[in-house]
Every structure is written in C-alpha cells, then in structure tokens.
Coordinates of C-alpha atoms in Angstrom, one line a residue:
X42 CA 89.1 100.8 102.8
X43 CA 89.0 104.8 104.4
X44 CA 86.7 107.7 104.0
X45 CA 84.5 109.5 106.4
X46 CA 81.3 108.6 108.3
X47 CA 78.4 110.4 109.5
X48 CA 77.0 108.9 112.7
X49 CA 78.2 106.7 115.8
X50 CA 77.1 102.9 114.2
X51 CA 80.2 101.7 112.2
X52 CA 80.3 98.2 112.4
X53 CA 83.2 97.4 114.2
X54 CA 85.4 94.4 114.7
X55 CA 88.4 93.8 116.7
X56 CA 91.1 91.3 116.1
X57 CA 92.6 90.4 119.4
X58 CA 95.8 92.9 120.4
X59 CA 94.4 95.1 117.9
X60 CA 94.0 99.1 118.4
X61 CA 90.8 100.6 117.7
X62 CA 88.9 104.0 118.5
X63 CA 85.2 103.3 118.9
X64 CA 84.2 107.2 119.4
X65 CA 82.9 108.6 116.4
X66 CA 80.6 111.4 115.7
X67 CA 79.5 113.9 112.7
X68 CA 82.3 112.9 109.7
X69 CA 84.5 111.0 111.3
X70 CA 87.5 109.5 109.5
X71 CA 87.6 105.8 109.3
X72 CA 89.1 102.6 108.3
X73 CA 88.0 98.8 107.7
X74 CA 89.6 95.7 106.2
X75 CA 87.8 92.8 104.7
X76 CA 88.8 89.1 104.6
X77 CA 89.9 89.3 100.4
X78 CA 88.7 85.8 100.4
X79 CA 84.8 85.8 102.1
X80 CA 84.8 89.5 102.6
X81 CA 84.0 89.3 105.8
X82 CA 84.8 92.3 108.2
X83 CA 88.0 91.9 110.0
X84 CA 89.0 95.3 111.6
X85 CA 87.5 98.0 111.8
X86 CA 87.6 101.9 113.5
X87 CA 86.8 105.7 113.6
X88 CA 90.3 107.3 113.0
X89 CA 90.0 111.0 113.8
X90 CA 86.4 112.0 115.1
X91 CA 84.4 115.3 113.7
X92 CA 85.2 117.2 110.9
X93 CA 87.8 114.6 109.7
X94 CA 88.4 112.2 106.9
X95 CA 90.5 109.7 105.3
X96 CA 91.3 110.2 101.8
X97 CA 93.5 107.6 100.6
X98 CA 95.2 104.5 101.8
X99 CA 98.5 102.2 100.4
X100 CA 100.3 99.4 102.0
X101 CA 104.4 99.4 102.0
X102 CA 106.9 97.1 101.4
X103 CA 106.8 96.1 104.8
X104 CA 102.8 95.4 104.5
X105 CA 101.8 98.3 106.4
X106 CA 99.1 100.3 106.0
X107 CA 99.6 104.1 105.4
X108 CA 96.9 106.3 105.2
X109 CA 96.7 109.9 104.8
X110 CA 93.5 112.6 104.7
X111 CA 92.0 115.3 107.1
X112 CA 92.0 115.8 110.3
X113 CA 90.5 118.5 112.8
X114 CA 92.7 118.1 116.0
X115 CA 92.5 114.8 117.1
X116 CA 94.7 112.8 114.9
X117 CA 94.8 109.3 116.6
X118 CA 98.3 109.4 118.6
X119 CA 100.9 106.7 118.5
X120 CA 99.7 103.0 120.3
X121 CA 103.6 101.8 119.8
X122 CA 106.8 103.5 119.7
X123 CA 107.8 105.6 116.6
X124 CA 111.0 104.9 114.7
X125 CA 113.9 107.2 115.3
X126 CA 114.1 110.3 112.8
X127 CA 110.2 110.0 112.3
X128 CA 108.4 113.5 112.0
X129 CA 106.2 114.5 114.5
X130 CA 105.0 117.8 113.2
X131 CA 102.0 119.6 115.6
X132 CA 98.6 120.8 114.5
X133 CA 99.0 124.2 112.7
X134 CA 95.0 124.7 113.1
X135 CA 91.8 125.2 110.8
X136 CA 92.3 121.2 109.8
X137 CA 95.3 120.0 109.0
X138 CA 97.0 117.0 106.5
X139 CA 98.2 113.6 108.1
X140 CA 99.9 111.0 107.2
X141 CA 100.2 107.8 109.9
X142 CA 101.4 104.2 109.2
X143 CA 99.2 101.4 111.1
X144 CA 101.3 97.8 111.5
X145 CA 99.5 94.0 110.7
X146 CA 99.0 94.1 113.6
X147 CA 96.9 97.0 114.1
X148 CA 98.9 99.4 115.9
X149 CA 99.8 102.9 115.2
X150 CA 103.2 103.4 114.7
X151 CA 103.6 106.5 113.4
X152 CA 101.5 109.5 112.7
X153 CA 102.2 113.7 111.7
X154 CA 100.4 116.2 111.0
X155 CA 101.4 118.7 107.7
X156 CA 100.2 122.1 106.9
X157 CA 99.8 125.3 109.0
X158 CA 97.1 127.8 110.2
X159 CA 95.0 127.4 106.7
X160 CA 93.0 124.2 105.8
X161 CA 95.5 121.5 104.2
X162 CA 94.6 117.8 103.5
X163 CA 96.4 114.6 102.2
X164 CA 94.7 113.8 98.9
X165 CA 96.9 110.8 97.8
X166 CA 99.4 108.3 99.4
X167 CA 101.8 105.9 97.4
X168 CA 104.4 103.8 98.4
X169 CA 107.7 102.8 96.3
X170 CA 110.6 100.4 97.7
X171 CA 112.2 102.7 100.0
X172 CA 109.8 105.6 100.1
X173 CA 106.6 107.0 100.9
X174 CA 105.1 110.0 99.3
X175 CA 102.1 111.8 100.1
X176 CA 100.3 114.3 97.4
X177 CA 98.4 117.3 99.1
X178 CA 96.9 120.5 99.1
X179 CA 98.5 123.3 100.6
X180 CA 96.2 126.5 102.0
X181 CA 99.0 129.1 103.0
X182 CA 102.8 129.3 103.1
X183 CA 104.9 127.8 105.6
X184 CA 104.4 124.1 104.6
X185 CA 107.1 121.3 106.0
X186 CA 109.4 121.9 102.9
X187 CA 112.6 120.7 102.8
X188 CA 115.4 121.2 99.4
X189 CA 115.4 117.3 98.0
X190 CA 119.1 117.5 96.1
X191 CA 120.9 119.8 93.8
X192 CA 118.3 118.9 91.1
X193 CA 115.5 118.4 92.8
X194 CA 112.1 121.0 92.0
X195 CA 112.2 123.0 95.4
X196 CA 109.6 125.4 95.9
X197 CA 109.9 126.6 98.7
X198 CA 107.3 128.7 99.4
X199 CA 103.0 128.9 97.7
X200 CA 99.7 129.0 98.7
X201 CA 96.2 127.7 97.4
X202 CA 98.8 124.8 95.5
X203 CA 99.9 121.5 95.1
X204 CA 102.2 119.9 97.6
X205 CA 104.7 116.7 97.4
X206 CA 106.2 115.0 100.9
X207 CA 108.7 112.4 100.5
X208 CA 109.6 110.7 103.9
X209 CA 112.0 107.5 104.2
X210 CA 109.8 104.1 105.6
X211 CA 110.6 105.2 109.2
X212 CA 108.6 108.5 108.5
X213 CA 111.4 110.8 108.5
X214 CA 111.2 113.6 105.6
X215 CA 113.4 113.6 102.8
X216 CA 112.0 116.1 100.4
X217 CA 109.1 118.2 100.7
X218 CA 107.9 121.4 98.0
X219 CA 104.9 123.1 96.7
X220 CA 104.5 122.6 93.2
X221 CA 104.8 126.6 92.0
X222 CA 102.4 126.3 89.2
X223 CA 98.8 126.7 91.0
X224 CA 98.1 122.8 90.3
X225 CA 95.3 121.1 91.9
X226 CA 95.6 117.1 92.6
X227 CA 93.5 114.8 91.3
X228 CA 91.2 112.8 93.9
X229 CA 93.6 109.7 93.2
X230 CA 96.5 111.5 91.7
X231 CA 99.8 110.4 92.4
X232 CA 101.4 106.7 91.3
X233 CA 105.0 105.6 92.4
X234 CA 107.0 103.6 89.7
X235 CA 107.7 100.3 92.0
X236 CA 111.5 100.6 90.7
X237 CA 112.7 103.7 89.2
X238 CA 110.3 105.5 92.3
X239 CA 109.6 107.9 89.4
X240 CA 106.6 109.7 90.6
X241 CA 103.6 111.1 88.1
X242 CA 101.0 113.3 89.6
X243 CA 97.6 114.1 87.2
X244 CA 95.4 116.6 87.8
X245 CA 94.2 120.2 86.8
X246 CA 94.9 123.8 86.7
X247 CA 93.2 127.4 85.7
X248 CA 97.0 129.1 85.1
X249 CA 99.6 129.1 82.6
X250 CA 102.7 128.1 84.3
X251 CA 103.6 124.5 83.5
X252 CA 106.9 123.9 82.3
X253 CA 105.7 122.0 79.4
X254 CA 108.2 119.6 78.3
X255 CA 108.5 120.6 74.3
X256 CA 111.2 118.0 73.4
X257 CA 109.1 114.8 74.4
X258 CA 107.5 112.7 71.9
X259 CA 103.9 113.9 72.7
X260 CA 103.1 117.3 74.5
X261 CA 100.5 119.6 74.9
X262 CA 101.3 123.1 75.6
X263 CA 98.0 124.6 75.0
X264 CA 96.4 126.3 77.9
X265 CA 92.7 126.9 77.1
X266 CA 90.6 129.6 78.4
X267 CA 88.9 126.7 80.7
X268 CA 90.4 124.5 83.2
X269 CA 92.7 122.2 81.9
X270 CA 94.3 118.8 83.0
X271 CA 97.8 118.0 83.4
X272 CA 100.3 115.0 83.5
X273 CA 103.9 115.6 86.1
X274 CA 106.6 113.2 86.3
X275 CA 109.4 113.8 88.3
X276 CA 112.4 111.7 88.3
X277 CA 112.9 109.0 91.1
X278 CA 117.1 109.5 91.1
X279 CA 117.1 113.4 91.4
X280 CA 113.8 114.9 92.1
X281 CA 113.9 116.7 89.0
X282 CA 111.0 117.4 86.9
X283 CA 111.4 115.0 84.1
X284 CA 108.0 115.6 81.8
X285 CA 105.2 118.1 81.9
X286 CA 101.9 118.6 79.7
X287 CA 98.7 120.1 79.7
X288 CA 96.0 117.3 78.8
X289 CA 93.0 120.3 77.3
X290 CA 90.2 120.3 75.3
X291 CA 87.4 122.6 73.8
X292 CA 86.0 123.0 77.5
X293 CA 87.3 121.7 81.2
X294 CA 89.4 119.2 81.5
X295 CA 90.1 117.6 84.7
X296 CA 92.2 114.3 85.5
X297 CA 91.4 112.5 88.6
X298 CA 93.7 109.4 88.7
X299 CA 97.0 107.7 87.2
X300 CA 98.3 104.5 87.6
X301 CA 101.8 103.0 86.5

C-alpha cells in the first residue's frame, strides 16, 4: 500500500538488506507491505518527506514494485544502479510527478521526476508485459513528451491537462503526450490490457473537445452544460486513439476508476 502520512510514528519494519527512509514529517509519502497470508507488516517507509505523496502503486512482470505520486524535492535517490537508457529527469520545482521502481528486495532501482516549474503529480501507474505507463496531470507546458510512431496521438504541447508516459521496463521513455482535450484523470484511472497493452484511461472533463468515436457500437457524444465523464482507449500496436466517449448525465458526471 502508498499514500501520505501526517506525523513521524509510521510503524516501520525492516527486512534484512532492505532500504528504508525512517525521516518523515508533515505529509510524507509512504509505502508498506503486508504478509497476504497473516497480514502482518513486513516492510515499511516514508518515501519523499513533506509536502509529498504516493498516489498509486503496480507490480511488473518482473515482480517489482512501481510507484508513482508527488513529490516536493526529495524524491528518494537510487540505493542500486539504474539500468542503461533509464530517464533521470531533474526537479522542475513547485512539486513535481515521479515515477521510481523498488526491487523484492527492497531497493531503489530507478527513480525520475516529470513535469516542470508548475505543480504536476502521477495519479495512476499500470504495468503491461513490456511496458509501464504512468497517467498524470500536467500544470504548464514543457512536459517530457516524446512523438510515440507515425500513428501515435502526440500532443506535444498543453497545460492544466491530462498527461500519458510510456517508458520500456528499464525506465527509458518511449512515448510521452498531453492529452489536448482539457481531460482530468480519474483517482484510479488508467488499466493496461495484459496482452494487446491497449490502454483505457476514464475520467472527466468541462470542455467539448473529445474526438468521440461515432462509428462504435455504443457512443455518447453529448457534452452537457456540467462536467461530464469520459472513456479513452488508445491502441497498444500504434498509439493511436482507438475509442472515445463522453459518459454524461442530467448533472456532473465524474469516473474515477477502470479496470480491464
């Protein structure tokens, strides 16, 4: 489990070899794992001290944990060495996104910031077989994009909006983008289709500018007056925007999660 904790008194345990920051303060980021069988507390630690947070947490095919959230300048820095090609993006300021991978054996392997001089967070982390893919929220322009193909939805520039990173297992980025249509993620938005690596994002929006896909069996391309939810998929093999809706109602709509 992640989130954030206000005080200095998380329980903490420490498996032998095992990394682990015992400093924490006013919302601190942390993690902890639990014995699935007797729940009893096996590791835990503050990861990022105040004003940070973890958000969101997946394991990869490799059985690491990867973890992404909020961090205000102290991002925990790498215990082991990094793979080659990982990112290794600095702190643009004002709290920035991360994404790090921890190994079973409790070491950091890898760890970036994302985002620039405005406030930008990691809402969502999933993993599929040969990628990892964090859903954030960008503040400002000048996000890590990069163009992901010939088909691929590249945008390369936004603010205030939706953001995608793709990165390979060894943390080195192979697509990033804002979304261009003034989308907010949901709190546990993003799933990864464990074969195709299809990936649907949910969540909501105030603005007309989804490319709503008209030709799919069920659509809805009504954009209310209120805030209305949303459904994304983009294609695995391309990066192309495969299905788009609006999910509205009389009043607000807003979709928090999505699983596949």
């Amino acid at each position: 489990i992640g989130g954030q904790v206000y005080g200095t008194d998380l329980p903490v345990a420490i498996p032998p070899g095992a990394w682990t920051d015992y400093g924490g303060d006013w919302a601190s980021g942390f993690l902890a794992e639990f014995i699935g069988a007797t729940g009893v507390l096996k590791w835990s630690t503050y990861f990022g001290h105040y004003g940070s947070m973890v958000n969101n947490v997946a394991l990869d095919p490799q059985g690491r944990l990867v973890v992404t959230g909020y961090n205000s300048g102290d991002l925990p820095a790498n215990t082991i060495p990094s793979p080659p090609g990982a990112e290794s993006w600095g702190y643009g300021g004002n709290g920035d996104g991360f994404v790090s991978i921890i190994t079973p054996t409790y070491q950091i392997l890898w760890s970036t910031y994302f985002g620039t001089t405005a406030s930008d967070l990691g809402v969502s982390v999933r993993c599929g077989p040969n990628k990892i893919v964090v859903l954030g929220r960008a503040g400002t322009t000048g996000l890590q994009t990069l163009d992901g193909g010939a088909n691929a939805h590249d945008v390369p520039v936004g603010s205030n909006d939706l953001c995608l990173l793709e990165f390979d297992l060894n943390g080195d980025q192979q697509w990033g983008t804002y979304s261009g249509f003034a989308l907010r993620p949901g709190g546990q938005g993003l799933a990864v289709h464990p074969t195709t690596g299809d990936l649907y994002v949910v969540g909501y929006t105030d603005a007309n500018l989804l490319p709503i896909s008209i030709t799919a069996p069920w659509y809805d391309a009504s954009n209310s007056v209120f805030t209305d939810g949303f459904v994304l998929r983009i294609a695995g093999a391309d990066r192309s925007i495969a299905y788009a809706t609006y999910v509205s109602a009389t009043g607000s709509t807003e979709l928090e999660c999505v699983s596949v």
